[in-house]
Short mmCIF file of N, CA, C and O in Angstrom, two decimals:
data_model
loop_
_atom_site.label_atom_id
_atom_site.label_comp_id
_atom_site.label_asym_id
_atom_site.label_seq_id
_atom_site.Cartn_x
_atom_site.Cartn_y
_atom_site.Cartn_z
N MET P 1 77.35 180.06 34.99
CA MET P 1 77.46 180.00 36.43
C MET P 1 76.99 181.32 37.01
O MET P 1 77.37 182.37 36.56
N SER P 2 76.14 181.23 38.02
CA SER P 2 75.62 182.45 38.62
C SER P 2 76.56 182.92 39.73
O SER P 2 77.24 182.12 40.38
N GLU P 3 76.56 184.22 39.92
CA GLU P 3 77.38 184.78 40.99
C GLU P 3 76.61 184.70 42.29
O GLU P 3 75.41 184.92 42.33
N LYS P 4 77.31 184.37 43.36
CA LYS P 4 76.69 184.30 44.68
C LYS P 4 77.42 185.24 45.61
O LYS P 4 78.64 185.38 45.55
N ASN P 5 76.65 185.88 46.45
CA ASN P 5 77.24 186.66 47.53
C ASN P 5 77.41 185.72 48.71
O ASN P 5 76.50 184.98 49.07
N ILE P 6 78.60 185.73 49.29
CA ILE P 6 78.88 184.87 50.44
C ILE P 6 79.49 185.69 51.56
O ILE P 6 80.01 186.79 51.34
N LEU P 7 79.40 185.17 52.76
CA LEU P 7 80.12 185.74 53.88
C LEU P 7 80.64 184.60 54.74
O LEU P 7 80.09 183.51 54.75
N GLY P 8 81.74 184.84 55.41
CA GLY P 8 82.32 183.85 56.29
C GLY P 8 81.80 184.05 57.71
O GLY P 8 81.40 185.15 58.08
N PHE P 9 81.80 182.98 58.49
CA PHE P 9 81.38 183.11 59.88
C PHE P 9 82.18 182.16 60.76
O PHE P 9 82.73 181.17 60.31
N SER P 10 82.22 182.50 62.02
CA SER P 10 82.78 181.66 63.06
C SER P 10 81.82 181.75 64.24
O SER P 10 81.53 182.85 64.71
N TYR P 11 81.29 180.61 64.67
CA TYR P 11 80.29 180.60 65.73
C TYR P 11 80.81 179.83 66.93
O TYR P 11 81.17 178.65 66.83
N LYS P 12 80.85 180.49 68.08
CA LYS P 12 81.28 179.85 69.34
C LYS P 12 80.11 179.04 69.87
O LYS P 12 79.04 179.57 70.17
N VAL P 13 80.30 177.73 69.97
CA VAL P 13 79.26 176.84 70.48
C VAL P 13 79.39 176.83 72.00
O VAL P 13 80.16 176.07 72.58
N THR P 14 78.63 177.70 72.62
CA THR P 14 78.70 177.91 74.07
C THR P 14 78.43 176.61 74.83
O THR P 14 77.50 175.88 74.51
N GLY P 15 79.29 176.34 75.80
CA GLY P 15 79.10 175.18 76.65
C GLY P 15 79.67 173.88 76.10
O GLY P 15 79.58 172.85 76.76
N VAL P 16 80.24 173.91 74.89
CA VAL P 16 80.83 172.70 74.32
C VAL P 16 82.35 172.87 74.32
O VAL P 16 82.90 173.61 73.50
N THR P 17 82.99 172.21 75.27
CA THR P 17 84.44 172.31 75.41
C THR P 17 85.04 170.91 75.51
O THR P 17 84.36 169.95 75.86
N LEU P 18 86.31 170.83 75.19
CA LEU P 18 87.04 169.57 75.31
C LEU P 18 87.37 169.30 76.77
O LEU P 18 87.79 170.20 77.50
N GLU P 19 87.17 168.06 77.20
CA GLU P 19 87.54 167.64 78.55
C GLU P 19 88.40 166.39 78.44
O GLU P 19 88.12 165.49 77.65
N ALA P 20 89.45 166.33 79.24
CA ALA P 20 90.41 165.23 79.18
C ALA P 20 89.82 163.95 79.74
O ALA P 20 89.24 163.94 80.83
N ILE P 21 89.97 162.87 78.97
CA ILE P 21 89.63 161.53 79.43
C ILE P 21 90.89 160.87 79.98
O ILE P 21 90.88 160.23 81.02
N ASP P 22 91.98 161.02 79.26
CA ASP P 22 93.30 160.60 79.71
C ASP P 22 94.32 161.50 79.01
O ASP P 22 93.95 162.49 78.40
N GLU P 23 95.58 161.15 79.11
CA GLU P 23 96.61 162.04 78.54
C GLU P 23 96.59 162.10 77.02
O GLU P 23 97.14 163.03 76.43
N ASN P 24 95.92 161.15 76.36
CA ASN P 24 95.89 161.13 74.89
C ASN P 24 94.54 161.49 74.28
O ASN P 24 94.45 161.63 73.07
N LEU P 25 93.51 161.62 75.10
CA LEU P 25 92.17 161.82 74.54
C LEU P 25 91.40 162.89 75.28
O LEU P 25 91.35 162.90 76.51
N GLN P 26 90.83 163.81 74.48
CA GLN P 26 89.90 164.81 75.00
C GLN P 26 88.61 164.69 74.20
O GLN P 26 88.64 164.46 72.99
N ILE P 27 87.47 164.86 74.86
CA ILE P 27 86.18 164.78 74.19
C ILE P 27 85.28 165.94 74.65
O ILE P 27 85.53 166.56 75.68
N THR P 28 84.23 166.18 73.86
CA THR P 28 83.18 167.10 74.27
C THR P 28 81.97 166.27 74.69
O THR P 28 81.91 165.08 74.42
N GLN P 29 81.03 166.91 75.34
CA GLN P 29 79.77 166.23 75.59
C GLN P 29 79.00 166.20 74.26
O GLN P 29 79.33 166.93 73.33
N SER P 30 78.01 165.37 74.19
CA SER P 30 77.21 165.22 72.98
C SER P 30 76.41 166.50 72.72
O SER P 30 75.92 167.14 73.66
N PHE P 31 76.29 166.88 71.44
CA PHE P 31 75.46 168.03 71.07
C PHE P 31 74.89 167.78 69.68
O PHE P 31 75.40 166.98 68.92
N ALA P 32 73.81 168.49 69.37
CA ALA P 32 73.12 168.31 68.10
C ALA P 32 73.60 169.36 67.10
O ALA P 32 73.34 170.56 67.28
N THR P 33 74.31 168.91 66.08
CA THR P 33 74.83 169.82 65.07
C THR P 33 73.71 170.60 64.39
O THR P 33 73.83 171.80 64.16
N LYS P 34 72.61 169.92 64.07
CA LYS P 34 71.49 170.56 63.38
C LYS P 34 70.94 171.71 64.21
O LYS P 34 70.59 172.76 63.67
N ALA P 35 70.86 171.53 65.52
CA ALA P 35 70.36 172.60 66.39
C ALA P 35 71.28 173.82 66.35
O ALA P 35 70.80 174.96 66.32
N VAL P 36 72.59 173.59 66.32
CA VAL P 36 73.55 174.69 66.25
C VAL P 36 73.42 175.41 64.90
O VAL P 36 73.41 176.65 64.84
N ILE P 37 73.29 174.65 63.82
CA ILE P 37 73.13 175.25 62.49
C ILE P 37 71.85 176.08 62.43
O ILE P 37 71.83 177.17 61.85
N ASP P 38 70.79 175.60 63.05
CA ASP P 38 69.53 176.35 63.08
C ASP P 38 69.70 177.69 63.80
O ASP P 38 69.16 178.71 63.37
N ILE P 39 70.46 177.69 64.89
CA ILE P 39 70.72 178.94 65.62
C ILE P 39 71.50 179.91 64.74
O ILE P 39 71.17 181.11 64.66
N ILE P 40 72.53 179.41 64.07
CA ILE P 40 73.33 180.27 63.19
C ILE P 40 72.45 180.82 62.07
O ILE P 40 72.50 182.02 61.75
N ASN P 41 71.63 179.96 61.46
CA ASN P 41 70.74 180.41 60.38
C ASN P 41 69.77 181.49 60.85
O ASN P 41 69.50 182.43 60.10
N GLU P 42 69.25 181.36 62.06
CA GLU P 42 68.35 182.40 62.59
C GLU P 42 69.06 183.75 62.68
O GLU P 42 68.48 184.77 62.35
N LYS P 43 70.32 183.73 63.11
CA LYS P 43 71.07 184.98 63.23
C LYS P 43 71.42 185.55 61.84
O LYS P 43 71.39 186.76 61.65
N LEU P 44 71.74 184.67 60.90
CA LEU P 44 72.12 185.13 59.56
C LEU P 44 70.92 185.54 58.71
O LEU P 44 71.07 186.32 57.77
N LYS P 45 69.73 185.02 59.05
CA LYS P 45 68.53 185.34 58.28
C LYS P 45 68.26 186.85 58.28
O LYS P 45 67.74 187.39 57.32
N LEU P 46 68.64 187.53 59.34
CA LEU P 46 68.45 188.98 59.43
C LEU P 46 69.21 189.71 58.33
O LEU P 46 68.83 190.80 57.92
N GLN P 47 70.31 189.10 57.86
CA GLN P 47 71.11 189.68 56.79
C GLN P 47 70.82 189.00 55.45
O GLN P 47 71.53 189.23 54.47
N ASN P 48 69.80 188.13 55.42
CA ASN P 48 69.38 187.42 54.21
C ASN P 48 70.42 186.39 53.74
O ASN P 48 70.65 186.25 52.54
N PHE P 49 71.03 185.68 54.70
CA PHE P 49 72.01 184.65 54.39
C PHE P 49 71.62 183.36 55.11
O PHE P 49 70.89 183.38 56.10
N LYS P 50 72.17 182.22 54.63
CA LYS P 50 71.99 180.93 55.30
C LYS P 50 73.29 180.14 55.19
O LYS P 50 74.08 180.32 54.27
N VAL P 51 73.49 179.22 56.13
CA VAL P 51 74.70 178.42 56.21
C VAL P 51 74.80 177.48 55.01
O VAL P 51 73.83 176.83 54.64
N ASP P 52 75.97 177.44 54.40
CA ASP P 52 76.27 176.43 53.38
C ASP P 52 76.92 175.28 54.15
O ASP P 52 78.10 175.34 54.50
N GLU P 53 76.14 174.23 54.42
CA GLU P 53 76.60 173.13 55.27
C GLU P 53 77.80 172.39 54.69
O GLU P 53 78.55 171.75 55.43
N ASN P 54 78.02 172.49 53.39
CA ASN P 54 79.17 171.82 52.76
C ASN P 54 80.49 172.47 53.15
O ASN P 54 81.56 171.88 52.96
N THR P 55 80.45 173.69 53.68
CA THR P 55 81.68 174.40 54.02
C THR P 55 82.01 174.36 55.51
O THR P 55 83.03 174.90 55.92
N LEU P 56 81.16 173.72 56.31
CA LEU P 56 81.38 173.71 57.76
C LEU P 56 82.66 172.99 58.15
O LEU P 56 83.00 171.95 57.60
N ARG P 57 83.37 173.57 59.10
CA ARG P 57 84.55 172.92 59.65
C ARG P 57 84.60 173.24 61.15
O ARG P 57 84.07 174.23 61.61
N VAL P 58 85.23 172.35 61.87
CA VAL P 58 85.33 172.45 63.33
C VAL P 58 86.68 173.06 63.69
O VAL P 58 87.70 172.74 63.08
N LYS P 59 86.66 173.92 64.68
CA LYS P 59 87.90 174.52 65.17
C LYS P 59 87.80 174.60 66.70
O LYS P 59 86.74 174.86 67.24
N TYR P 60 88.90 174.30 67.36
CA TYR P 60 88.97 174.44 68.81
C TYR P 60 89.96 175.54 69.15
O TYR P 60 91.07 175.57 68.62
N VAL P 61 89.54 176.45 70.01
CA VAL P 61 90.42 177.51 70.52
C VAL P 61 90.37 177.39 72.04
O VAL P 61 89.30 177.56 72.64
N ASN P 62 91.52 177.10 72.63
CA ASN P 62 91.58 176.91 74.08
C ASN P 62 90.51 175.94 74.57
O ASN P 62 89.79 176.22 75.54
N ASP P 63 90.36 174.82 73.88
CA ASP P 63 89.41 173.75 74.20
C ASP P 63 87.94 174.13 73.96
O ASP P 63 87.06 173.35 74.24
N GLN P 64 87.66 175.32 73.44
CA GLN P 64 86.29 175.77 73.14
C GLN P 64 85.97 175.46 71.68
O GLN P 64 86.76 175.78 70.79
N LEU P 65 84.80 174.86 71.42
CA LEU P 65 84.39 174.51 70.07
C LEU P 65 83.85 175.72 69.32
O LEU P 65 83.03 176.47 69.83
N PHE P 66 84.31 175.88 68.07
CA PHE P 66 83.78 176.86 67.14
C PHE P 66 83.42 176.14 65.85
O PHE P 66 84.13 175.23 65.43
N LEU P 67 82.30 176.51 65.25
CA LEU P 67 81.96 176.06 63.91
C LEU P 67 82.21 177.22 62.97
O LEU P 67 81.77 178.34 63.23
N GLU P 68 82.93 176.94 61.89
CA GLU P 68 83.26 177.98 60.92
C GLU P 68 82.83 177.53 59.53
O GLU P 68 82.71 176.33 59.26
N GLY P 69 82.61 178.48 58.68
CA GLY P 69 82.23 178.16 57.32
C GLY P 69 81.79 179.40 56.57
O GLY P 69 82.13 180.52 56.93
N PHE P 70 81.01 179.16 55.52
CA PHE P 70 80.51 180.24 54.69
C PHE P 70 78.99 180.18 54.65
O PHE P 70 78.39 179.12 54.80
N ALA P 71 78.40 181.34 54.45
CA ALA P 71 76.95 181.45 54.28
C ALA P 71 76.69 182.08 52.93
O ALA P 71 77.46 182.95 52.49
N THR P 72 75.64 181.63 52.28
CA THR P 72 75.28 182.18 50.96
C THR P 72 74.01 183.01 51.09
O THR P 72 73.17 182.77 51.95
N GLU P 73 73.91 183.96 50.20
CA GLU P 73 72.75 184.85 50.19
C GLU P 73 71.50 184.05 49.79
O GLU P 73 71.55 183.20 48.90
N ILE P 74 70.41 184.33 50.47
CA ILE P 74 69.15 183.67 50.16
C ILE P 74 68.55 184.39 48.96
O ILE P 74 68.31 185.60 49.00
N LYS P 75 68.36 183.65 47.90
CA LYS P 75 67.78 184.22 46.67
C LYS P 75 66.33 183.80 46.56
O LYS P 75 66.00 182.64 46.78
N GLU P 76 65.51 184.74 46.21
CA GLU P 76 64.11 184.42 45.94
C GLU P 76 64.05 183.71 44.60
O GLU P 76 64.64 184.16 43.62
N HIS P 77 63.35 182.59 44.56
CA HIS P 77 63.20 181.85 43.31
C HIS P 77 62.25 182.61 42.40
O HIS P 77 61.19 183.07 42.82
N LYS P 78 62.67 182.75 41.18
CA LYS P 78 61.82 183.40 40.19
C LYS P 78 60.93 182.33 39.57
O LYS P 78 61.41 181.31 39.12
N SER P 79 59.65 182.60 39.60
CA SER P 79 58.75 181.61 39.01
C SER P 79 58.36 182.05 37.60
O SER P 79 58.18 183.24 37.33
N VAL P 80 58.29 181.09 36.76
CA VAL P 80 57.89 181.33 35.38
C VAL P 80 56.58 180.60 35.18
O VAL P 80 56.50 179.39 35.39
N GLY P 81 55.57 181.34 34.82
CA GLY P 81 54.27 180.72 34.63
C GLY P 81 53.91 180.66 33.15
O GLY P 81 54.29 181.53 32.37
N PHE P 82 53.22 179.65 32.80
CA PHE P 82 52.77 179.50 31.43
C PHE P 82 51.24 179.49 31.43
O PHE P 82 50.62 178.80 32.22
N LEU P 83 50.70 180.26 30.55
CA LEU P 83 49.26 180.29 30.39
C LEU P 83 48.89 179.62 29.09
O LEU P 83 49.53 179.84 28.07
N SER P 84 47.91 178.82 29.14
CA SER P 84 47.45 178.21 27.91
C SER P 84 45.97 178.48 27.73
O SER P 84 45.21 178.40 28.69
N GLY P 85 45.61 178.86 26.56
CA GLY P 85 44.21 179.15 26.27
C GLY P 85 43.53 177.95 25.64
O GLY P 85 44.16 177.08 25.05
N ARG P 86 42.27 177.91 25.78
CA ARG P 86 41.52 176.79 25.19
C ARG P 86 40.71 177.29 24.06
O ARG P 86 40.21 178.25 23.88
#
């Protein structure tokens, strides 16, 4: 098993808040999760990290949506080449 460097994050999804429909239900407006993940990845790329989508979880603080999770370090793939002579 290889070791991975990870970091945790919490991202405030600006403009996405819970609004009451009735006394038992609150909803947000529709938003594109992929677009939010792309924004987070752009910010984390500066530190050489990317979102691990398997760790994403939703959190609401005072009706404001936050996406939380972990990001893993971007590793350069090592290529192994084979040369064959004729």
